[in-house]
Short mmCIF file of C-alpha atoms and ligand atoms in Angstrom, two decimals:
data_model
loop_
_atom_site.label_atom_id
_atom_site.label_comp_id
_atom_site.label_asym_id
_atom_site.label_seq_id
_atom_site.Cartn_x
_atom_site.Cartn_y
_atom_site.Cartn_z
CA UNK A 994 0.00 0.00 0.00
CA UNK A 995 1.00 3.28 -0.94
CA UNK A 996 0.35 6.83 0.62
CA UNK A 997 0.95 9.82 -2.00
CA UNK A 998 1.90 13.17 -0.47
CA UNK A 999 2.71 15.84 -1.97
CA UNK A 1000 6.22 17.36 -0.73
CA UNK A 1001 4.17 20.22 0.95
CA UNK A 1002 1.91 18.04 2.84
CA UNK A 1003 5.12 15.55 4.02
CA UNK A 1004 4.65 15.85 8.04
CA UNK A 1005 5.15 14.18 11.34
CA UNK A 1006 1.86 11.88 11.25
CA UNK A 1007 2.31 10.66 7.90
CA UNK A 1008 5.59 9.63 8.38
CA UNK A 1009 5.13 8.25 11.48
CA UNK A 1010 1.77 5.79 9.72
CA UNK A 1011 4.32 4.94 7.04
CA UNK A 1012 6.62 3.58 8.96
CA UNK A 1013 4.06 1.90 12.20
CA UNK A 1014 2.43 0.32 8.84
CA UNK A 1015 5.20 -0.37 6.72
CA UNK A 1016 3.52 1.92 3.76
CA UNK A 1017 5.20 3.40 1.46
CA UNK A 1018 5.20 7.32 1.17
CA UNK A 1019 5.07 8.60 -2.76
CA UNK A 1020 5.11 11.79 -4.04
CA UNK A 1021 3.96 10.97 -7.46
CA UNK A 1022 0.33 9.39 -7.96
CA UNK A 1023 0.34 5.76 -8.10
CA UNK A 1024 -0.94 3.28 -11.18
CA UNK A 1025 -2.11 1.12 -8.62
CA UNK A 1026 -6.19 1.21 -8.03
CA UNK A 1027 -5.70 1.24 -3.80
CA UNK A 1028 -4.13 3.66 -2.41
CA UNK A 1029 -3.84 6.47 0.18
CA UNK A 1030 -3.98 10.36 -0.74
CA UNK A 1031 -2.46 12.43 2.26
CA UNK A 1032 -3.63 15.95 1.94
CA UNK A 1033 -5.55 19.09 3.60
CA UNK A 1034 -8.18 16.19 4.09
CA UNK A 1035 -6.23 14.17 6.22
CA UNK A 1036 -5.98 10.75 4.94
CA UNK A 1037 -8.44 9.74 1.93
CA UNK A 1038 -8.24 6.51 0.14
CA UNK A 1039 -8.95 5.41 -3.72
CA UNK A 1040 -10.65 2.73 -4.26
CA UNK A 1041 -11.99 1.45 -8.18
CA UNK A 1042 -14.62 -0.22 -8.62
CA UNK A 1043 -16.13 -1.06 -12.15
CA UNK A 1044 -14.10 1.53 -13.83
CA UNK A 1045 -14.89 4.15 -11.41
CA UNK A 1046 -12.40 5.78 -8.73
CA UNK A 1047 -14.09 6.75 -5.30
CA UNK A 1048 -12.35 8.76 -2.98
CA UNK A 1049 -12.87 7.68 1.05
CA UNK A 1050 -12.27 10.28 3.39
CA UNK A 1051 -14.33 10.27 6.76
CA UNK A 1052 -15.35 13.80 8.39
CA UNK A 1053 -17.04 13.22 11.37
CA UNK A 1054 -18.29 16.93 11.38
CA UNK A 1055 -19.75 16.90 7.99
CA UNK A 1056 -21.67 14.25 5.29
CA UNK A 1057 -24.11 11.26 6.68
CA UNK A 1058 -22.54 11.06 10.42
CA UNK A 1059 -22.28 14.41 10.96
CA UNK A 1060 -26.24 14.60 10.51
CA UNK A 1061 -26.39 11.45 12.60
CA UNK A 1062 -24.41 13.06 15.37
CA UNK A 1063 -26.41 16.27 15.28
CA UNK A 1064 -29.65 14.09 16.03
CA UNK A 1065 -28.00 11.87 18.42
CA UNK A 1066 -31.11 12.39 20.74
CA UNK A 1067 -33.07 10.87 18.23
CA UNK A 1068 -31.35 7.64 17.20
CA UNK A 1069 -33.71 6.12 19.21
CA UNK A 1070 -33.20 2.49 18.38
CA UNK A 1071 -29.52 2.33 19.74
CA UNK A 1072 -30.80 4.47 23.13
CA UNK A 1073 -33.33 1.70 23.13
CA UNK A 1074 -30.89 -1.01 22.36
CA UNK A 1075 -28.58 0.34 25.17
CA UNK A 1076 -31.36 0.21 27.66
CA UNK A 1077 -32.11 3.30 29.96
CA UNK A 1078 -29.52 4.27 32.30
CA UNK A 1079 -27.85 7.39 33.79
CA UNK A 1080 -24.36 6.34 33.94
CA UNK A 1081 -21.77 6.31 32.20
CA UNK A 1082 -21.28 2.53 30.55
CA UNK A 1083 -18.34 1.07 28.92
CA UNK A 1084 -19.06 -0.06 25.61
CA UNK A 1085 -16.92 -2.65 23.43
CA UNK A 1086 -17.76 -2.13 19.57
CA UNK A 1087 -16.01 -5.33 18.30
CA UNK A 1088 -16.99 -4.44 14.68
CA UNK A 1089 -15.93 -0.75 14.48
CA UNK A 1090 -15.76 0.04 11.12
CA UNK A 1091 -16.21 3.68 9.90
CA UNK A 1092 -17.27 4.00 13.85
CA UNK A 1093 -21.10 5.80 13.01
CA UNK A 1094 -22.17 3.63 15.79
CA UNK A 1095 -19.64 4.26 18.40
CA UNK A 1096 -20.01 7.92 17.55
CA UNK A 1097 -23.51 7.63 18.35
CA UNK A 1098 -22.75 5.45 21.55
CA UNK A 1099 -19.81 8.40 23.06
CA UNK A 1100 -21.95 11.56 22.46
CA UNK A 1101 -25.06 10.36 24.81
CA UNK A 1102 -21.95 10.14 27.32
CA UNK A 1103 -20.73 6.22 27.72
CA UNK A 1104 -16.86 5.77 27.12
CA UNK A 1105 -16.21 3.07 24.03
CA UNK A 1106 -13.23 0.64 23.14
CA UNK A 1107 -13.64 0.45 19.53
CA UNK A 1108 -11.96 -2.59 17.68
CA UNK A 1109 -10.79 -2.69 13.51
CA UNK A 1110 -9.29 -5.44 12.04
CA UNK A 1111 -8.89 -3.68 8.44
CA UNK A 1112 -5.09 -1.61 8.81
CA UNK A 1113 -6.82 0.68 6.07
CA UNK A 1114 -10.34 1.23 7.74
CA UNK A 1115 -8.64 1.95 11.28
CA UNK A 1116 -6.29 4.47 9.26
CA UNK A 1117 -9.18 6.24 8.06
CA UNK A 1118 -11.32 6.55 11.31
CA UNK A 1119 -7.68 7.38 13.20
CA UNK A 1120 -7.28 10.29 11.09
CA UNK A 1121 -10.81 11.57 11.58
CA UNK A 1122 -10.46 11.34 14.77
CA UNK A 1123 -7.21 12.99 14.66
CA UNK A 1124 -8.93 16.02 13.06
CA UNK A 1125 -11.98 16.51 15.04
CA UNK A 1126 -10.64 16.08 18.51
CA UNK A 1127 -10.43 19.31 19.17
CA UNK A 1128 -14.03 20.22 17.98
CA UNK A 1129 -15.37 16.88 19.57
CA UNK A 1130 -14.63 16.63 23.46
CA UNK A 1131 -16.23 12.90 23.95
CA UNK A 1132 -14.27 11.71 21.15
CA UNK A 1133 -11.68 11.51 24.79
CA UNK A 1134 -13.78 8.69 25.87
CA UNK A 1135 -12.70 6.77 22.55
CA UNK A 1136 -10.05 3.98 22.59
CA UNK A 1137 -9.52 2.80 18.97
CA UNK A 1138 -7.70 -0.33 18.66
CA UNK A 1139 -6.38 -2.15 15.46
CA UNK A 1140 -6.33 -5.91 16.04
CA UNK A 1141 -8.84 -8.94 16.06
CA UNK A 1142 -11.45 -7.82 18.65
CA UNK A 1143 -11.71 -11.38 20.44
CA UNK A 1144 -8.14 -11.43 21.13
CA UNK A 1145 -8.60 -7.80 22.86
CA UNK A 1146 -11.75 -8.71 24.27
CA UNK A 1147 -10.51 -12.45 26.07
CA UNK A 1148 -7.07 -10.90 27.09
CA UNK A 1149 -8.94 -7.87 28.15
CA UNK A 1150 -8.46 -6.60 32.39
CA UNK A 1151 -11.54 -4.57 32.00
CA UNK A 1152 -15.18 -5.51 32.49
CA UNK A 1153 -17.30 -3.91 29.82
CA UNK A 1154 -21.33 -3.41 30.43
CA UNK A 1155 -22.26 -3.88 26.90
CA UNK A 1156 -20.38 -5.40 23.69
CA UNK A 1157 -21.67 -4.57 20.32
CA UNK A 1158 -21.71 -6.51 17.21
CA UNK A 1159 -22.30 -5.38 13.90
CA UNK A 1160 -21.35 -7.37 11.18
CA UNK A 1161 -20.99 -7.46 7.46
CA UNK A 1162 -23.89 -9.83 6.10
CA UNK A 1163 -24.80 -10.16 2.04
CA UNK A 1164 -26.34 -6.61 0.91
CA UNK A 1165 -29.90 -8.01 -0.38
CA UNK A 1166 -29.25 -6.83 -4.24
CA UNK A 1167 -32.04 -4.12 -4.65
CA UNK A 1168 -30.25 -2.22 -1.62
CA UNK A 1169 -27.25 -2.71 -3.38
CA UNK A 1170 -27.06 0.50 -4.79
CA UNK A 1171 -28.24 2.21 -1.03
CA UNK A 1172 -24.96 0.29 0.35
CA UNK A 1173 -22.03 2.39 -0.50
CA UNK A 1174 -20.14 2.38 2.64
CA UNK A 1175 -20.92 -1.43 3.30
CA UNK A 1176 -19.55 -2.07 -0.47
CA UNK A 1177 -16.51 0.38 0.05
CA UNK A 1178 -15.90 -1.86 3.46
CA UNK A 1179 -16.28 -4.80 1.57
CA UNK A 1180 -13.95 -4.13 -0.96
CA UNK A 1181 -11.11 -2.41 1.27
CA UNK A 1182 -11.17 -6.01 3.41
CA UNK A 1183 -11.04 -8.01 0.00
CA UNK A 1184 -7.75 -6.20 -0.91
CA UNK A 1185 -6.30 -6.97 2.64
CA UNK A 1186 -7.29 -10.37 2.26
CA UNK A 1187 -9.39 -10.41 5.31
CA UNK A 1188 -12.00 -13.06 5.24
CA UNK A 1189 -15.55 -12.16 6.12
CA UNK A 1190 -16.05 -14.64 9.01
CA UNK A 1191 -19.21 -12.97 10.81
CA UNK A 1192 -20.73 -15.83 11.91
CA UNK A 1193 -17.73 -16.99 13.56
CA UNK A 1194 -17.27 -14.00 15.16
CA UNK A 1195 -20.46 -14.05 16.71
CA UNK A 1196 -20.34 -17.34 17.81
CA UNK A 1197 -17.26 -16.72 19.95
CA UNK A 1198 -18.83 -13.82 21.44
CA UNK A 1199 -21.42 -15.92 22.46
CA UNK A 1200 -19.40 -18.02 24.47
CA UNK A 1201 -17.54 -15.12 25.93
CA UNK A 1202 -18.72 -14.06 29.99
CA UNK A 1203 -20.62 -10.85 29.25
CA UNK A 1204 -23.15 -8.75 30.74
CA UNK A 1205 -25.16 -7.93 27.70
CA UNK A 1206 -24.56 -8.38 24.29
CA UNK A 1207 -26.55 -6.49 21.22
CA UNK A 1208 -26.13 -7.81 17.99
CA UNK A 1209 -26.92 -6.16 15.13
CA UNK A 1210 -29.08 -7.92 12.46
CA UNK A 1211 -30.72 -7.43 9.28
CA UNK A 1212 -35.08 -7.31 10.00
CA UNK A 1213 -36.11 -9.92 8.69
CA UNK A 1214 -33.15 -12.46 9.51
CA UNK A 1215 -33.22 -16.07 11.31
CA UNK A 1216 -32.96 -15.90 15.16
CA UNK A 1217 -29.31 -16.62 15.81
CA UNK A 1218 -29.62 -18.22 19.26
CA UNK A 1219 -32.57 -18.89 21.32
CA UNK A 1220 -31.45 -17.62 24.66
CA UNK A 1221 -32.09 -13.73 23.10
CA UNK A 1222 -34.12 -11.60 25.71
CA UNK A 1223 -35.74 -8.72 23.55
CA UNK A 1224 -35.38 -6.88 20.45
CA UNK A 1225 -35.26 -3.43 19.52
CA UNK A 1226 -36.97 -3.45 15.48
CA UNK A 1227 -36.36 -0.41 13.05
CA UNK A 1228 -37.01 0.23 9.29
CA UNK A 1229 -34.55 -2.73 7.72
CA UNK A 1230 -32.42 -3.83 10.62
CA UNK A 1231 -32.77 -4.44 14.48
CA UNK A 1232 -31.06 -5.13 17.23
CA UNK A 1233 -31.27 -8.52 19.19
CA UNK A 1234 -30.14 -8.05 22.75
CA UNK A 1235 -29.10 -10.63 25.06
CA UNK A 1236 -28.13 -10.76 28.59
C1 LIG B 1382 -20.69 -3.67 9.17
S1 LIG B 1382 -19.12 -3.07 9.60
C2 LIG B 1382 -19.42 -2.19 11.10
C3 LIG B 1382 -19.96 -0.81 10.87
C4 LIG B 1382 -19.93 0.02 12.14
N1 LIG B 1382 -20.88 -0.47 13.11
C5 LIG B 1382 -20.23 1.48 11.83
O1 LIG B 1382 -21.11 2.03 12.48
O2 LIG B 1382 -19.54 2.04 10.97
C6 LIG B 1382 -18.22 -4.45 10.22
C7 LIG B 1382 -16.77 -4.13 10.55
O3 LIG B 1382 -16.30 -5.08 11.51
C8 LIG B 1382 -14.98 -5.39 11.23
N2 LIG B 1382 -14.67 -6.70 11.85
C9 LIG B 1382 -15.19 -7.90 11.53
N3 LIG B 1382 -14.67 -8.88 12.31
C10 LIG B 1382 -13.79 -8.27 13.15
C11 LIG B 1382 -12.94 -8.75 14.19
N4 LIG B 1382 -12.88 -10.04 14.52
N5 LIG B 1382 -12.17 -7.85 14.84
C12 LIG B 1382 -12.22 -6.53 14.51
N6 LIG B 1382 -13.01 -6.03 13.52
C13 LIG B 1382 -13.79 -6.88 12.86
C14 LIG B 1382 -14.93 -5.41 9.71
O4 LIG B 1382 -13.58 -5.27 9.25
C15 LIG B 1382 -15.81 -4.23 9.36
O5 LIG B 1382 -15.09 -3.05 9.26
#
């Protein structure tokens, strides 16, 4: 993987990613399809896809999250999910991704460990992170890890009130189109060679001692297990909540 720069641009932070990931910096645009563009956007990536180049860069201020942020109040399925509570909880997100949930999950107040396994997704949501701390106080109550999220979780000291799952399943083809970031996720994972193992993953979370668990699931899917206490139903997914 390569991360182009231009000379201007060449600072601290990327050099320091080049060398904790063993990229290489380039200052002239690379042939290849994947790669990273370091610029007054922070870190963006390429990706092509059926001819077309799409550029990845997440803002947590502005675009989709932003929006979802604003009306944190209202994302009343999560709060729901979460159960009611006045404290503070500690959260594990074991599937963070581009981190819209976890955002959602730190700005009603609970403090988050948020797990990646993708190098290049983590990148991305480090970087955003990098650029809105400042404007974004509870984004202090983050701890983003890159690594396998079972490993973290077994060898984990702390006790966590809530772990939440949210894994990649098949994108039912007439949403295909409505799935962008899924398909973006999808394809950044294929060229890391990261298998999609979700049902795996859940399954040894399953066995794993915790106090709840809330899985997230397409609507109309199978029941995983049958010990699940309630669900929380929205539009096309819900959550399944066991305790
Ligand atoms: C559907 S996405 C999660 C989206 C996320 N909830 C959000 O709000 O952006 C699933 C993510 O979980 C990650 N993942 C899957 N298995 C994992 C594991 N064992 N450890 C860490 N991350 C994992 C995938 O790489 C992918 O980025």
């Amino acid at each position: 993987m390569q991360i182009y720069v231009d000379k201007i641009f060449l600072d601290n932070y990327v050099e320091e990613i080049s060398t904790r990931f063993n990229y290489e910096i380039v200052f002239e645009k690379p042939h290849t399809n994947n790669y990273f563009i370091y610029d007054t956007n922070g870190l963006s990536l390429t990706l092509r896809s059926n001819n077309t180049i799409k550029l990845m860069n997440i803002n947590f201020m502005s675009g989709k999250l932003g929006w979802r942020l604003k009306r944190a109040d209202h994302e009343s399925n999560l709060k729901k999910a979460l159960g009611k509570t006045k404290n503070s909880l500690k959260i594990f997100d074991a599937t963070a991704g581009l981190l819209s949930d976890s955002m959602i999950f730190l700005s009603l107040g609970h403090k988050v460990v948020a797990v990646e396994q993708s190098k290049i997704i983590y990148l991305l949501v480090e970087d955003a992170v990098k650029r809105s701390k400042n404007e974004i106080p509870f984004l202090k109550n983050l701890n983003l890890i890159n690594a396998n999220s079972l490993d973290i979780y077994k060898s984990s000291l702390e006790s966590f009130d809530v772990v939440y799952l949210d894994p990649m399943y098949p994108i039912p083809k007439k949403n295909i189109k409505k799935s962008g970031d899924l398909n973006s996720l999808r394809s950044i994972l294929e060229s890391e060679n990261i298998l999609i193992e979700e049902d795996a993953l859940i399954d040894s979370f399953m066995q794993t001692d915790y106090k709840k668990l809330i899985l997230k699931r397409p609507l109309k899917a199978k029941k995983l297990y049958s010990n699940i206490n309630y669900q929380v139903k929205g539009k096309s997914t819900r959550f399944d909540i066991y305790l």
